[in-house]
Short mmCIF file of C-alpha atoms in Angstrom, two decimals:
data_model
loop_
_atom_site.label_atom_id
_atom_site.label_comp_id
_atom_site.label_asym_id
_atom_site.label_seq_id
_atom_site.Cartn_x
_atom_site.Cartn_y
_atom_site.Cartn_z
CA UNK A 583 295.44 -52.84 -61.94
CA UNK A 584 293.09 -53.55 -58.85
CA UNK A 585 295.32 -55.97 -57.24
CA UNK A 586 298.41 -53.38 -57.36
CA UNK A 587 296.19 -51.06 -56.02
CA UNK A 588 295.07 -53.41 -53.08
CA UNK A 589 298.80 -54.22 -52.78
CA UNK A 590 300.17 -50.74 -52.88
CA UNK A 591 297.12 -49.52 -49.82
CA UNK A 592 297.89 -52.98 -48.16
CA UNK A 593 301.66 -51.93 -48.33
CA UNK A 594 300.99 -48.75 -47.19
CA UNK A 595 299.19 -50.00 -44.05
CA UNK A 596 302.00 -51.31 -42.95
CA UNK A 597 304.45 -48.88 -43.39
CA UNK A 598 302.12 -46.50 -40.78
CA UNK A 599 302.01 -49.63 -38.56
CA UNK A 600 305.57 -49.97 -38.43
CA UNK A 601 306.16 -46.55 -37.76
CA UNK A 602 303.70 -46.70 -35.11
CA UNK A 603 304.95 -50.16 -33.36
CA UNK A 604 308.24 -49.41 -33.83
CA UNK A 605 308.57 -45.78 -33.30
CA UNK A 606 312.39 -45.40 -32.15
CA UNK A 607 313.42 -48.63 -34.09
CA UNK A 608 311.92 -46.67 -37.95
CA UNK A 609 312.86 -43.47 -36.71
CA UNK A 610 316.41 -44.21 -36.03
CA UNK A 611 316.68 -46.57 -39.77
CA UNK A 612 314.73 -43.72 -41.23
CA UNK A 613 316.90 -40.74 -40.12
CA UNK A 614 319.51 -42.08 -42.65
CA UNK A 615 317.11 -41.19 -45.64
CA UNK A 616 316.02 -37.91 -44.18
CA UNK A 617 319.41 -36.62 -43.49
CA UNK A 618 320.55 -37.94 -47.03
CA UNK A 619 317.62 -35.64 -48.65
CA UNK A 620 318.09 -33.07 -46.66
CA UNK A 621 322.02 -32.93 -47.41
CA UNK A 622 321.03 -33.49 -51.00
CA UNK A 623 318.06 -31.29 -51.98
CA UNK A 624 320.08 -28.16 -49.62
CA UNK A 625 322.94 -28.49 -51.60
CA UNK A 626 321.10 -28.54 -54.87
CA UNK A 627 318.78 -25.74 -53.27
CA UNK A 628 322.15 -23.90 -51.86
CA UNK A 629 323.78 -23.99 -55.05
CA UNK A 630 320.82 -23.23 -57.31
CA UNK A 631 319.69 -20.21 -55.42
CA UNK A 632 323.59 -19.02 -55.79
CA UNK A 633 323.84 -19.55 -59.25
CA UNK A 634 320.48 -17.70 -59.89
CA UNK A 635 321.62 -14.85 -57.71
CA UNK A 636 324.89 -14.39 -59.75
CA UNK A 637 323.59 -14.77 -63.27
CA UNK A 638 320.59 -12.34 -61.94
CA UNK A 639 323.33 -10.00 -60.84
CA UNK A 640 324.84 -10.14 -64.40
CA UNK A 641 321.15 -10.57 -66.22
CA UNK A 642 321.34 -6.79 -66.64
CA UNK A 643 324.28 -7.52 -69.18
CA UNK A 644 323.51 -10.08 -72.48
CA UNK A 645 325.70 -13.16 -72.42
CA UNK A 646 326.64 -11.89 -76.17
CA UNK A 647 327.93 -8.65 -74.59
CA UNK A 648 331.86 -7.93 -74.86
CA UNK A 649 333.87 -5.61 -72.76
CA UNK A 650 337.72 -4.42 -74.20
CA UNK A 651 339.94 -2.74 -72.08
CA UNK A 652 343.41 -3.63 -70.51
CA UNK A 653 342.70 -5.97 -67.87
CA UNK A 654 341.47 -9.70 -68.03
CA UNK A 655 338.15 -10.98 -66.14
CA UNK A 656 340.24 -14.73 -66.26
CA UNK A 657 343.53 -16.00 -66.25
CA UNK A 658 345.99 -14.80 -68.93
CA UNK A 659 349.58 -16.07 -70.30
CA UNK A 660 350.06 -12.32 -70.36
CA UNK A 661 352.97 -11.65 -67.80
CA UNK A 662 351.97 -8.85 -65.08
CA UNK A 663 354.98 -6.87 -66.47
CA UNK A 664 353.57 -6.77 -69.52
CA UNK A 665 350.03 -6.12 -68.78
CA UNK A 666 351.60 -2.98 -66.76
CA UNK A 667 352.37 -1.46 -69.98
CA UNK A 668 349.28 -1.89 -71.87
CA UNK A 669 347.40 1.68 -72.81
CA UNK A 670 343.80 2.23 -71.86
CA UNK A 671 341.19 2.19 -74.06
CA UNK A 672 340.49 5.60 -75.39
CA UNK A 673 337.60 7.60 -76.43
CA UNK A 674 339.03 8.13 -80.17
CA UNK A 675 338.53 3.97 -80.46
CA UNK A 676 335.02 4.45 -79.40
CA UNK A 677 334.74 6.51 -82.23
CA UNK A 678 336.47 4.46 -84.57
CA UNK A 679 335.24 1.07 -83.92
CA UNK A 680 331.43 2.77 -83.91
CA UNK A 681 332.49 4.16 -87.39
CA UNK A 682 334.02 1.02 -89.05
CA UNK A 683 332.96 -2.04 -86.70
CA UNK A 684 330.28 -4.19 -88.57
CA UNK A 685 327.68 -6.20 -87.44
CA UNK A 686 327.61 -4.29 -84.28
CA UNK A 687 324.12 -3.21 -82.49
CA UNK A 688 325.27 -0.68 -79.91
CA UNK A 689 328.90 -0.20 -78.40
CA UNK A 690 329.00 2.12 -75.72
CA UNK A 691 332.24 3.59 -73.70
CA UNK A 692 332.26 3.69 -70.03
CA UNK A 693 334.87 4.79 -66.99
CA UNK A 694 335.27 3.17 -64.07
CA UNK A 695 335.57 6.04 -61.88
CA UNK A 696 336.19 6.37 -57.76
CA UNK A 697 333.07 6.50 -55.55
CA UNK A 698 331.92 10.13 -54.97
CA UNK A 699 329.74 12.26 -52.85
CA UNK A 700 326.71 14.04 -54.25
CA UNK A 701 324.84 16.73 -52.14
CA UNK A 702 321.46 18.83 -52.93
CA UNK A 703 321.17 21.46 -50.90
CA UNK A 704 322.28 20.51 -47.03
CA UNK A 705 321.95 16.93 -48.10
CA UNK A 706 325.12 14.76 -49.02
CA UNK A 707 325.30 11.39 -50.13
CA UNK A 708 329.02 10.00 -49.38
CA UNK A 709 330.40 6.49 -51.22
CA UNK A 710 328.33 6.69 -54.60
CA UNK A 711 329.44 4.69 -57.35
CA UNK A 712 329.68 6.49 -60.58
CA UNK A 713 328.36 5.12 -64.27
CA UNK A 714 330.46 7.52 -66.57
CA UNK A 715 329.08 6.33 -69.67
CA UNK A 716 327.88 7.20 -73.32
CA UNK A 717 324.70 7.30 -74.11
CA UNK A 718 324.32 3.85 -75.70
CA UNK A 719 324.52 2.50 -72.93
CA UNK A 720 321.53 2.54 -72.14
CA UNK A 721 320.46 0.17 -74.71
CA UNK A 722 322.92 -1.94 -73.77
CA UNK A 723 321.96 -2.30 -70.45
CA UNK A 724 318.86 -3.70 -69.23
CA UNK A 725 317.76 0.08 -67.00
CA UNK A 726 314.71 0.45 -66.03
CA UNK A 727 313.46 3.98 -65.31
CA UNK A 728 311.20 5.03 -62.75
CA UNK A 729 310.75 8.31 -64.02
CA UNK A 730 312.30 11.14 -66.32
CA UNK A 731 314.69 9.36 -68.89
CA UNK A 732 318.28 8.41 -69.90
CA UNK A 733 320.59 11.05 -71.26
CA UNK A 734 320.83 11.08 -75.21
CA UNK A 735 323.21 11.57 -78.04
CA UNK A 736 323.68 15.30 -77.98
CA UNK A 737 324.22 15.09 -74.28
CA UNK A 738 326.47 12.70 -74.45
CA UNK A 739 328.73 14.14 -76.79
CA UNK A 740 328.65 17.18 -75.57
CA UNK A 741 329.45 16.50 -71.89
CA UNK A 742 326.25 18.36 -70.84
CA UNK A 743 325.40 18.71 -66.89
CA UNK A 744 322.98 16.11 -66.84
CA UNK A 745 322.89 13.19 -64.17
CA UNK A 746 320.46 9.93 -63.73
CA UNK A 747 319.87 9.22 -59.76
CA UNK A 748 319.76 5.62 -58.79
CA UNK A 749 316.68 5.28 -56.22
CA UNK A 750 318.42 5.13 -53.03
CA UNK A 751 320.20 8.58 -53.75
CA UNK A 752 317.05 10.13 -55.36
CA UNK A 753 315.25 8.92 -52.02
CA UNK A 754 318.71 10.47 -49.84
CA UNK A 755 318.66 13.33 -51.30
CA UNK A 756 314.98 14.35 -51.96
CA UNK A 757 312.79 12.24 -50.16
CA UNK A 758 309.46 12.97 -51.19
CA UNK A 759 309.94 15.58 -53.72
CA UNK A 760 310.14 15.15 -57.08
CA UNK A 761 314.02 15.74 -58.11
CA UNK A 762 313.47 16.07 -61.83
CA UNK A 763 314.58 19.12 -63.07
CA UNK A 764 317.02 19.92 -59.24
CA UNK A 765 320.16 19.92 -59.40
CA UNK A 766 322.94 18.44 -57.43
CA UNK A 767 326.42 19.19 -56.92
CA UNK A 768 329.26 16.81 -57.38
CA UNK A 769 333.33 17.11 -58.93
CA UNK A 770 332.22 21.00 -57.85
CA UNK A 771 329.72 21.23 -60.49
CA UNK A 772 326.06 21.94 -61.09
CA UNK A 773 324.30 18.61 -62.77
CA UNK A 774 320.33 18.45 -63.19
CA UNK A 775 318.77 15.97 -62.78
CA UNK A 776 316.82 14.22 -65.35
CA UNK A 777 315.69 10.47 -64.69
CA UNK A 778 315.79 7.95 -61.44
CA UNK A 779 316.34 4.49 -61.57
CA UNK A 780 313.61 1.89 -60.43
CA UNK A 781 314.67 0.46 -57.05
CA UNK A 782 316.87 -2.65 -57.86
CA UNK A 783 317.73 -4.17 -54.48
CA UNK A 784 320.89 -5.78 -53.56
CA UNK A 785 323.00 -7.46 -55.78
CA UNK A 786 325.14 -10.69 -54.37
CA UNK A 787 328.12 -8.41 -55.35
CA UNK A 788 327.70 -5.75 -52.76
CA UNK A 789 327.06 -3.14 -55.57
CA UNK A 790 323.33 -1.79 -57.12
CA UNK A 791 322.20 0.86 -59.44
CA UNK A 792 320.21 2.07 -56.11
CA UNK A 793 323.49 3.39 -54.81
CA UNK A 794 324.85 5.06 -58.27
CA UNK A 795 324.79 7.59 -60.55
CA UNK A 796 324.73 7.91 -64.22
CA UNK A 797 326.63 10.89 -66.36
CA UNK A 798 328.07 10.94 -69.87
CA UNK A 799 331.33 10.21 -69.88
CA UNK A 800 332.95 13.21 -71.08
CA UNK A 801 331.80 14.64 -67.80
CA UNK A 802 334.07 12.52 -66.31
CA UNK A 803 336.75 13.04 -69.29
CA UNK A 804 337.51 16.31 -68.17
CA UNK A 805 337.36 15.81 -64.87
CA UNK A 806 340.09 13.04 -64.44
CA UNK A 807 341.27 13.91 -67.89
CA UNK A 808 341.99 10.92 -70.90
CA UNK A 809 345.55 9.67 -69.01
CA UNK A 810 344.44 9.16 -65.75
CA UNK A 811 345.61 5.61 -64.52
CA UNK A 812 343.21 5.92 -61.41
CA UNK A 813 340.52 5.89 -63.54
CA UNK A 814 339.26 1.99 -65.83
CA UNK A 815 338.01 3.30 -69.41
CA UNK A 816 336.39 0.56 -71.67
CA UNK A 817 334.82 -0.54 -74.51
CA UNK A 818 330.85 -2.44 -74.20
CA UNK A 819 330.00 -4.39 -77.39
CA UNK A 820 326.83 -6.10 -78.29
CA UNK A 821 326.80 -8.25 -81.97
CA UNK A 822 323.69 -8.22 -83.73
CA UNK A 823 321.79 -11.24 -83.45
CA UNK A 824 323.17 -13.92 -84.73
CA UNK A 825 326.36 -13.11 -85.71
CA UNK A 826 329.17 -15.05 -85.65
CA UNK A 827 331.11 -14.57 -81.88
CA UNK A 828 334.24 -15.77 -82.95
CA UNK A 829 334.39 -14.15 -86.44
CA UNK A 830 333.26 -11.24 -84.79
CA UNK A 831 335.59 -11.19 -81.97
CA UNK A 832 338.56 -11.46 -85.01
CA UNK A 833 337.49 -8.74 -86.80
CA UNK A 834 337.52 -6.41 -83.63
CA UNK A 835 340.83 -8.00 -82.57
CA UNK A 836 341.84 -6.76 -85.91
CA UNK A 837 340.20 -3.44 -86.36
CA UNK A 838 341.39 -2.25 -83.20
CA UNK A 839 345.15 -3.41 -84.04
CA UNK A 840 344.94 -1.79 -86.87
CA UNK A 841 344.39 1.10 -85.18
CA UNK A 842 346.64 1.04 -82.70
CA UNK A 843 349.53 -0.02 -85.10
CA UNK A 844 350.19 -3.36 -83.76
CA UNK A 845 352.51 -5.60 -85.88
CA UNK A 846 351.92 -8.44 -87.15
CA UNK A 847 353.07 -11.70 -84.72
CA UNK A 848 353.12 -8.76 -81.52
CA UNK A 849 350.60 -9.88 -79.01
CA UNK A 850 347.19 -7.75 -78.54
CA UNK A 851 347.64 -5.21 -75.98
CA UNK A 852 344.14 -5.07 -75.00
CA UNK A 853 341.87 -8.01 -73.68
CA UNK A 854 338.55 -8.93 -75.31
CA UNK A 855 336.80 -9.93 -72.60
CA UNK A 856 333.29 -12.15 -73.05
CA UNK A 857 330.79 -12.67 -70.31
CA UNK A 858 329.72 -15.73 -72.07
CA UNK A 859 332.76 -17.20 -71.24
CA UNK A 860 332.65 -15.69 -67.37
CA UNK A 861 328.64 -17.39 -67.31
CA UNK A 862 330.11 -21.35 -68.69
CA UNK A 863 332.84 -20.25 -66.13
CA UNK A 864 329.90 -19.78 -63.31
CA UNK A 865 328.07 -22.99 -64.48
CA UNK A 866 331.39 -25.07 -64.35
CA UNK A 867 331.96 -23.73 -60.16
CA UNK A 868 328.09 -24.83 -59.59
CA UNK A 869 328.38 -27.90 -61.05
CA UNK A 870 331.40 -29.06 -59.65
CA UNK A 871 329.56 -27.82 -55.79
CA UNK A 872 326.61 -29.79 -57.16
CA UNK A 873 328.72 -33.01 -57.56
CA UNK A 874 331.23 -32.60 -54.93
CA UNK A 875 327.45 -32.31 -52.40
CA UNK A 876 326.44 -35.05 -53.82
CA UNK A 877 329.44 -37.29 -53.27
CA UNK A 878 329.11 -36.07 -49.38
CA UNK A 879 325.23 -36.90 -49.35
CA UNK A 880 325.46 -39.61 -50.84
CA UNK A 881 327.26 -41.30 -48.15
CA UNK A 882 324.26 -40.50 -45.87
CA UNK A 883 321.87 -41.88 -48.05
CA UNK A 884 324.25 -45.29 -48.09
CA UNK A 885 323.65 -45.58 -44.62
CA UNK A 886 319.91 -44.67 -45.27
CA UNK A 887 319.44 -47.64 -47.78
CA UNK A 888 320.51 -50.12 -44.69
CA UNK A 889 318.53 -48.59 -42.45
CA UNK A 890 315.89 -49.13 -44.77
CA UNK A 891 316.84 -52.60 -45.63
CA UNK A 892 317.49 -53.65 -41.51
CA UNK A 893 313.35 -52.97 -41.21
CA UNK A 894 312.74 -54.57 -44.06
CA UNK A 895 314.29 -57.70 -42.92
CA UNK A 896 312.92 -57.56 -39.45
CA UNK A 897 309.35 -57.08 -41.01
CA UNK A 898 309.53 -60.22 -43.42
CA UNK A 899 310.93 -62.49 -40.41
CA UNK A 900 307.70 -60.80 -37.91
CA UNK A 901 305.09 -61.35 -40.72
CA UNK A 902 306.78 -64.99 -42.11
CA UNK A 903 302.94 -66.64 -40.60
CA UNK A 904 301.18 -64.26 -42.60
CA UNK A 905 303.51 -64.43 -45.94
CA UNK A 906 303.01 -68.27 -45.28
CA UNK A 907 298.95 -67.97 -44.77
CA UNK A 908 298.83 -65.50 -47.95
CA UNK A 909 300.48 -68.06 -49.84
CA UNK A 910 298.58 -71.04 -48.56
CA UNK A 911 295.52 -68.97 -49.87
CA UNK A 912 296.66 -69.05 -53.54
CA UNK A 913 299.00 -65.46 -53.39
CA UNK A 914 301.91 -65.53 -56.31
CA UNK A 915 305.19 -64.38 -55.35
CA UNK A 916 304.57 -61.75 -56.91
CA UNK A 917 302.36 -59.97 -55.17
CA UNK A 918 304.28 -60.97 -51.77
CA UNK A 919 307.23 -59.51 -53.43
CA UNK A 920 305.20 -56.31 -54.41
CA UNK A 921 303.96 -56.12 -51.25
CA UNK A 922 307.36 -55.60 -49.22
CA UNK A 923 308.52 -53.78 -52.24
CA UNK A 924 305.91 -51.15 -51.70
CA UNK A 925 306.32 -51.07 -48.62
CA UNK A 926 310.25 -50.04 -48.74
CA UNK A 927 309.52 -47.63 -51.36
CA UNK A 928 306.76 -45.89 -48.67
CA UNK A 929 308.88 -45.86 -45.77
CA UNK A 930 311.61 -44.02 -47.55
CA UNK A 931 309.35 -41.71 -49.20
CA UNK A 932 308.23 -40.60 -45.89
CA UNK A 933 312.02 -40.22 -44.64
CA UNK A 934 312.69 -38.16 -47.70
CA UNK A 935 309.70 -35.84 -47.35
CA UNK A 936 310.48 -35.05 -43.75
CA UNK A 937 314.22 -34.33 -45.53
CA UNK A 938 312.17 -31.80 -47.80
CA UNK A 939 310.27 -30.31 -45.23
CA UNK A 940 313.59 -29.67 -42.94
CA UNK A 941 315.36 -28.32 -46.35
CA UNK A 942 311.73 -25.79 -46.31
CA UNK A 943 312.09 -24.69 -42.95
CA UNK A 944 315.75 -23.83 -43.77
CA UNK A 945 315.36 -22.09 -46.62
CA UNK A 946 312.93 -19.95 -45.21
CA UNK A 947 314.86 -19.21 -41.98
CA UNK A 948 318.10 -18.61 -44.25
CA UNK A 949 316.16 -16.25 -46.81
CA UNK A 950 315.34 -13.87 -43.50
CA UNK A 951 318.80 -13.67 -42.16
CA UNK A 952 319.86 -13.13 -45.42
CA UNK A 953 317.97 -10.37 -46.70
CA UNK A 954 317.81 -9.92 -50.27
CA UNK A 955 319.40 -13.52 -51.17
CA UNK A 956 316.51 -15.34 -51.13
CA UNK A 957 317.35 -19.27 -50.81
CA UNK A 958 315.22 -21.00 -53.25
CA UNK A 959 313.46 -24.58 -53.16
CA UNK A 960 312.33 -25.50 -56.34
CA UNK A 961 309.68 -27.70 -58.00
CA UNK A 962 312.25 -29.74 -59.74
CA UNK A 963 314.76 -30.40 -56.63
CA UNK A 964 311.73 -31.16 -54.77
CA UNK A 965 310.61 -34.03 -57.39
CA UNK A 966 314.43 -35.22 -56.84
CA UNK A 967 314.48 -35.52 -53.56
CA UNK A 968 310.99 -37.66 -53.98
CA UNK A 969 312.46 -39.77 -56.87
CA UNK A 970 315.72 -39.77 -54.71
CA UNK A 971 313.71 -41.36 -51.82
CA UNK A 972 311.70 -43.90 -53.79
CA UNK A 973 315.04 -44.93 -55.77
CA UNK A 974 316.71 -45.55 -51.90
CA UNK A 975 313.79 -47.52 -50.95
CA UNK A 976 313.52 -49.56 -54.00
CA UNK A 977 317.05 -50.62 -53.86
CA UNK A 978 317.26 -51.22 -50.38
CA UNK A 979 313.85 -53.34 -50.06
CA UNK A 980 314.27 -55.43 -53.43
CA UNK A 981 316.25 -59.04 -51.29
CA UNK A 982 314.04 -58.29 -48.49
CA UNK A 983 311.31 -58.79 -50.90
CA UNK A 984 312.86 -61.12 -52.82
CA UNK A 985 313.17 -63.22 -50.48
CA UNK A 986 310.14 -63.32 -48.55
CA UNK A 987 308.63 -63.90 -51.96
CA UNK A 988 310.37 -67.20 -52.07
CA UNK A 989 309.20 -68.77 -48.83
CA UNK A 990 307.98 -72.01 -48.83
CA UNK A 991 304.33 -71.52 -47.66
CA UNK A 992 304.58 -74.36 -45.04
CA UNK A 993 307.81 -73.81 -43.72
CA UNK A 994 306.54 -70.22 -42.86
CA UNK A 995 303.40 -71.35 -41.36
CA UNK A 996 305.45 -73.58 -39.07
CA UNK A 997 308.03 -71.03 -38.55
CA UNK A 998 305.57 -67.98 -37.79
CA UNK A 999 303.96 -70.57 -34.76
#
C-alpha cells in the first residue's frame, strides 16, 4: 500500500510540474476535459433543477390523485368533434360518486373559473385566480395556512360568504392589518374573510396560491350557474392507500357511466385523467434531455481524452532517461505503468474540477437572474463529473502507460542522452 502511495504523490508531482512547464501546452489539452464536464454536469444540473421545479410545482397534488372532467391532460383517439360534445362534470356526480365510490379517501369538486378582481375598501386587486372548490379539498391538497383556517362542510354546502386569501392578496389588500374577520367584495358580493395562505413563491407555471383565492364552489355555482361553458367543473380523487389504480380507475369508469346512462360498447364521455401518468410523462422529457446532453458532451470529452493522451505521450518520450534509470534501479513495470497512469487520471481530474467550478459559478449567476428557479448543483452530479474526469483520464493515459512500462531499460537510458 506504501509504494502506491509513493507512486500516486510521485504521480501527482508531476502532474503540477507539467502544468507549470507547460502552461499553454496542458491548458489547451486540458480545456477538452473541462468543457466536456462543464457541458455534462450543466446539462445534468439544467435538467435536474427543471425536473425538481415541475414535480415541486405539482408536489402540492399526490401522484395517486385523479382529476375527471371533459378534457384530456395527453393525447386522445377522441376526435375534437367529439370531445365538443362531451357534458361537464356536474355537481350531482360529486354527490353520487362521494355516496357510492369505494375505496375513496377524499374527492373534492372544483371550477375552473375566470380571473377576478377583489377590492376591500379603496383597495382592488385585478387578475386573481379563483379556487372554487368544496371543502375537501383541502385535504386533498397539500395548503398550508398562515392563519385563520379552511372553509368546512356546512360552508361548503351551503354556499356561505366565506373566502381564503392567498398571501399576496391578503398583503394587497390589508397590508399590515389583520384581515380575519374583513370582508371583501367580489362577483358584487360581501365575502369574509376567514384564513390566508402561507406565502408560496413562484411556481415554474406562472401561477401560485399567493395570487388566488379560495371559495366553496357553490359560490361560484350560482354565480356562472351549472351550464356555463366558460367555466371547467371537475372531479379530484384520491384512493386510499394502497388500492388498486387500475381496478380503481374501472370501477369509477363504471360508476360514473352508470350514471350518466352510457351504453355498453359507447365510448366514455368523460376523461380520467392521472397525474401519475403526466409525472412518468415528465421523467420520460428529462431523460431523453439528459441523454440527448450527453450525446453533445460527450463529443467534447472525445476530444478531451486526446488531449489528455497527446501529454501523456509527450511526457513518457521527455522522461524516457528517467523511466530507463527507474528501471535500471530494480522498478517493475508496474509501478512505471502506475506511475503515468496516475498521472493521467490527476491531470483530468483537475480539468474536470475547473468544469465543476465553471458549472458553480453558473448556477449561481443563473439562480439570480432567474428569481425563484433556483438552478441546482448537486452532490451526486458533482461526484459524476469527478468519476467522469477520472474515467477520461484513465482511458486516455492507459497506452501511454502501457507503453512506457515496456521500455527496455537500456534503450531508454541511451535514448534519454
Amino acid at each position: 500500500m506504501l509504494i502506491y502511495l509513493r507512486v500516486l504523490k510521485e504521480s501527482f508531482n508531476f502532474a503540477i510540474n507539467a502544468l507549470k512547464n507547460n502552461k499553454l501546452r496542458t491548458f489547451l489539452s486540458l480545456l477538452g476535459v473541462t468543457i466536456g464536464i462543464f457541458s455534462i454536469i450543466g446539462v445534468l444540473a439544467a435538467v435536474d433543477s427543471l425536473e425538481r421545479e415541475i414535480k415541486g410545482s405539482l408536489s402540492a397534488l399526490d401522484n395517486s390523485t385523479i382529476i375527471v372532467m371533459r378534457f384530456s391532460f395527453g393525447p386522445t383517439e377522441v376526435p375534437q368533434w367529439k370531445r365538443q360534445q362531451f357534458p361537464d362534470v356536474s355537481y350531482d356526480e360529486y354527490q353520487y360518486l362521494k355516496r357510492n365510490l369505494p375505496n375513496t379517501e377524499s374527492i373534492a369538486f372544483s371550477i375552473g373559473v375566470p380571473d377576478e378582481s377583489i377590492k376591500h375598501e379603496d383597495v382592488t386587486s385585478t387578475g386573481v385566480g379563483v379556487g372554487a372548490v368544496t371543502h375537501e379539498y383541502y385535504d386533498i391538497e397539500a395548503f398550508d395556512l398562515e392563519e385563520g383556517r379552511f372553509f368546512n362542510e356546512s360552508e361548503s354546502v351551503s354556499g356561505s360568504p366565506v373566502i381564503v386569501l392567498g398571501h399576496e392578496i391578503a398583503n394587497n389588500l390589508f397590508g399590515n392589518f389583520d384581515p380575519l374577520g374583513k370582508e371583501v367584495r367580489m362577483y358584487g358580493r360581501k365575502l369574509t374573510v376567514i384564513g390566508v395562505l402561507s406565502k408560496q413563491g413562484a411556481s415554474l407555471f406562472g401561477g401560485s396560491r399567493d395570487g388566488q383565492v379560495f371559495l366553496p364552489a357553490n359560490v361560484a355555482r350560482r354565480v356562472y350557474g351549472d351550464n356555463n361553458k366558460g367555466v371547467f367543473p371537475q372531479l379530484i380523487l384520491k384512493p386510499e392507500d394502497g388500492v388498486d389504480n387500475a381496478e380503481y380507475i374501472a370501477v369509477l369508469e363504471q360508476q360514473l357511466r352508470n350514471y350518466r346512462g352510457i351504453k355498453p360498447g359507447d365510448i366514455n364521455n368523460f376523461f380520467v385523467n392521472q397525474l401519475q401518468g403526466f409525472a412518468d410523462f415528465i421523467d420520460n422529457i428529462t431523460g431523453q434531455l439528459n441523454f440527448i446532453g450527453l450525446i453533445i458532451s460527450g463529443f467534447s470529452l472525445l476530444v478531451g481524452g486526446f488531449g489528455i493522451a497527446n501529454i501523456m505521450f509527450v511526457s513518457v518520450k521527455e522522461r524516457t532517461n528517467l523511466i530507463g534509470i527507474q528501471k535500471s534501479l530494480g522498478a517493475k513495470n508496474k509501478f512505471i505503468l502506475f506511475q503515468f497512469l496516475f498521472e493521467a487520471i490527476i491531470l483530468a481530474i483537475i480539468g474536470g474540477l475547473v468544469g465543476l467550478g465553471l458549472v458553480w459559478l453558473v448556477s449561481i449567476a443563473a439562480s439570480q437572474f432567474t428569481g425563484d428557479f433556483q438552478f441546482v448543483l448537486s452532490s451526486w452530479n458533482m461526484f459524476i463529473g469527478t468519476a467522469v474526469s477520472a474515467i477520461i483520464g484513465l482511458i486516455s493515459g492507459i497506452i501511454p502507460a502501457i507503453s512506457a512500462s515496456k521500455l527496455d531499460p537500456v534503450e531508454a537510458i541511451r535514448t534519454g542522452m
